[in-house]
Amino acid sequence: MKAFMTNGTADFLKKLEEKHTDKQLWIMSSNSGSLAYYEDEKKSIFASGREYDILIHKGNLQEEGYVVMNNIPVTEEGQPVFEDRFKKRKHEVDMMP
């Protein structure tokens, strides 16, 4: 699964959401700007955006609340080892008080 996101004005991102009704787009806004986010297996619908591999997914996005995402840059040759170790530790957070 991939995560796709792009930045823009709230109005621009709302138009993207109206245009792509087949996708569950999440528009996130803060004092610093707005971001559109969605997850899919296919090619991105954004002309200029970012694409990330989803290694671990916990919980579900909701209409209101907070989202925590980590982007950890890894070299191409280090990617298999990193992903394997990361996936083996995915439940350690669940055991924290």
Tab-separated table of C-alpha atoms in Angstrom:
chain	number	residue	atom	x	y	z
A	1	MET	CA	0.000	0.000	0.000
A	2	LYS	CA	1.156	3.545	-0.730
A	3	ALA	CA	0.378	6.857	0.930
A	4	PHE	CA	0.004	9.872	-1.347
A	5	MET	CA	-0.071	13.490	-0.262
A	6	THR	CA	0.131	16.964	-1.683
A	7	ASN	CA	-0.039	20.479	-0.293
A	8	GLY	CA	-2.177	23.369	-1.492
A	9	THR	CA	-4.778	25.864	-0.480
A	10	ALA	CA	-7.882	24.455	1.189
A	11	ASP	CA	-9.979	25.568	-1.813
A	12	PHE	CA	-7.684	23.841	-4.319
A	13	LEU	CA	-7.625	20.616	-2.313
A	14	LYS	CA	-11.413	20.671	-1.915
A	15	LYS	CA	-11.708	20.808	-5.736
A	16	LEU	CA	-9.422	17.757	-5.978
A	17	GLU	CA	-11.677	15.950	-3.536
A	18	GLU	CA	-14.767	16.835	-5.612
A	19	LYS	CA	-13.035	15.697	-8.822
A	20	HIS	CA	-11.877	12.326	-7.445
A	21	THR	CA	-14.993	10.998	-5.743
A	22	ASP	CA	-13.715	7.428	-6.171
A	23	LYS	CA	-10.931	8.114	-3.621
A	24	GLN	CA	-11.196	8.703	0.129
A	25	LEU	CA	-9.241	11.970	0.327
A	26	TRP	CA	-8.475	13.383	3.736
A	27	ILE	CA	-7.969	17.146	3.852
A	28	MET	CA	-5.858	18.146	6.838
A	29	SER	CA	-5.406	21.774	7.815
A	30	SER	CA	-3.339	23.636	10.375
A	31	ASN	CA	-1.992	27.146	10.872
A	32	SER	CA	0.820	26.380	8.436
A	33	GLY	CA	-1.345	25.170	5.514
A	34	SER	CA	-3.397	22.316	4.109
A	35	LEU	CA	-2.605	18.833	2.899
A	36	ALA	CA	-4.553	16.184	0.977
A	37	TYR	CA	-3.835	12.541	1.836
A	38	TYR	CA	-5.065	9.182	0.605
A	39	GLU	CA	-3.928	5.568	0.436
A	40	ASP	CA	-4.058	3.310	-2.611
A	41	GLU	CA	-2.268	0.592	-4.565
A	42	LYS	CA	-2.457	2.514	-7.842
A	43	LYS	CA	-0.666	5.508	-9.348
A	44	SER	CA	-1.043	8.889	-7.657
A	45	ILE	CA	-3.798	11.245	-8.776
A	46	PHE	CA	-1.679	14.262	-7.761
A	47	ALA	CA	0.268	16.118	-10.470
A	48	SER	CA	2.862	17.163	-7.909
A	49	GLY	CA	2.822	15.252	-4.692
A	50	ARG	CA	4.717	12.807	-2.568
A	51	GLU	CA	4.493	9.031	-2.421
A	52	TYR	CA	5.434	6.842	0.543
A	53	ASP	CA	5.381	3.113	1.241
A	54	ILE	CA	3.190	2.175	4.190
A	55	LEU	CA	5.037	-0.399	6.304
A	56	ILE	CA	2.812	-0.406	9.378
A	57	HIS	CA	-0.723	0.882	9.692
A	58	LYS	CA	-2.383	1.202	13.096
A	59	GLY	CA	-5.900	2.519	13.613
A	60	ASN	CA	-8.175	4.382	11.220
A	61	LEU	CA	-8.332	7.968	10.061
A	62	GLN	CA	-11.276	9.921	11.422
A	63	GLU	CA	-12.980	13.199	10.547
A	64	GLU	CA	-11.440	14.990	13.533
A	65	GLY	CA	-8.373	14.403	15.641
A	66	TYR	CA	-4.648	14.021	15.244
A	67	VAL	CA	-2.513	12.025	12.840
A	68	VAL	CA	1.014	10.807	13.504
A	69	MET	CA	3.129	9.723	10.549
A	70	ASN	CA	6.816	8.918	10.454
A	71	ASN	CA	8.948	9.259	7.352
A	72	ILE	CA	12.367	7.729	7.896
A	73	PRO	CA	14.728	8.176	4.935
A	74	VAL	CA	16.733	5.003	4.241
A	75	THR	CA	19.248	4.275	1.494
A	76	GLU	CA	18.120	1.851	-1.174
A	77	GLU	CA	20.649	-0.782	-0.137
A	78	GLY	CA	19.659	-0.452	3.537
A	79	GLN	CA	15.910	-0.644	2.851
A	80	PRO	CA	15.401	-4.457	3.155
A	81	VAL	CA	17.201	-4.674	6.524
A	82	PHE	CA	15.427	-1.586	7.875
A	83	GLU	CA	11.977	-2.761	6.802
A	84	ASP	CA	12.516	-6.211	8.300
A	85	ARG	CA	13.616	-4.812	11.681
A	86	PHE	CA	10.842	-2.186	11.679
A	87	LYS	CA	8.133	-4.751	10.968
A	88	LYS	CA	9.408	-7.072	13.723
A	89	ARG	CA	9.035	-4.223	16.257
A	90	LYS	CA	5.601	-2.985	15.184
A	91	HIS	CA	3.767	-4.243	18.284
A	92	GLU	CA	6.231	-2.836	20.832
A	93	VAL	CA	4.349	0.481	20.910
A	94	ASP	CA	1.169	-1.374	21.921
A	95	MET	CA	2.913	-2.560	25.105
A	96	MET	CA	3.848	0.949	26.289
A	97	PRO	CA	1.845	2.326	29.260
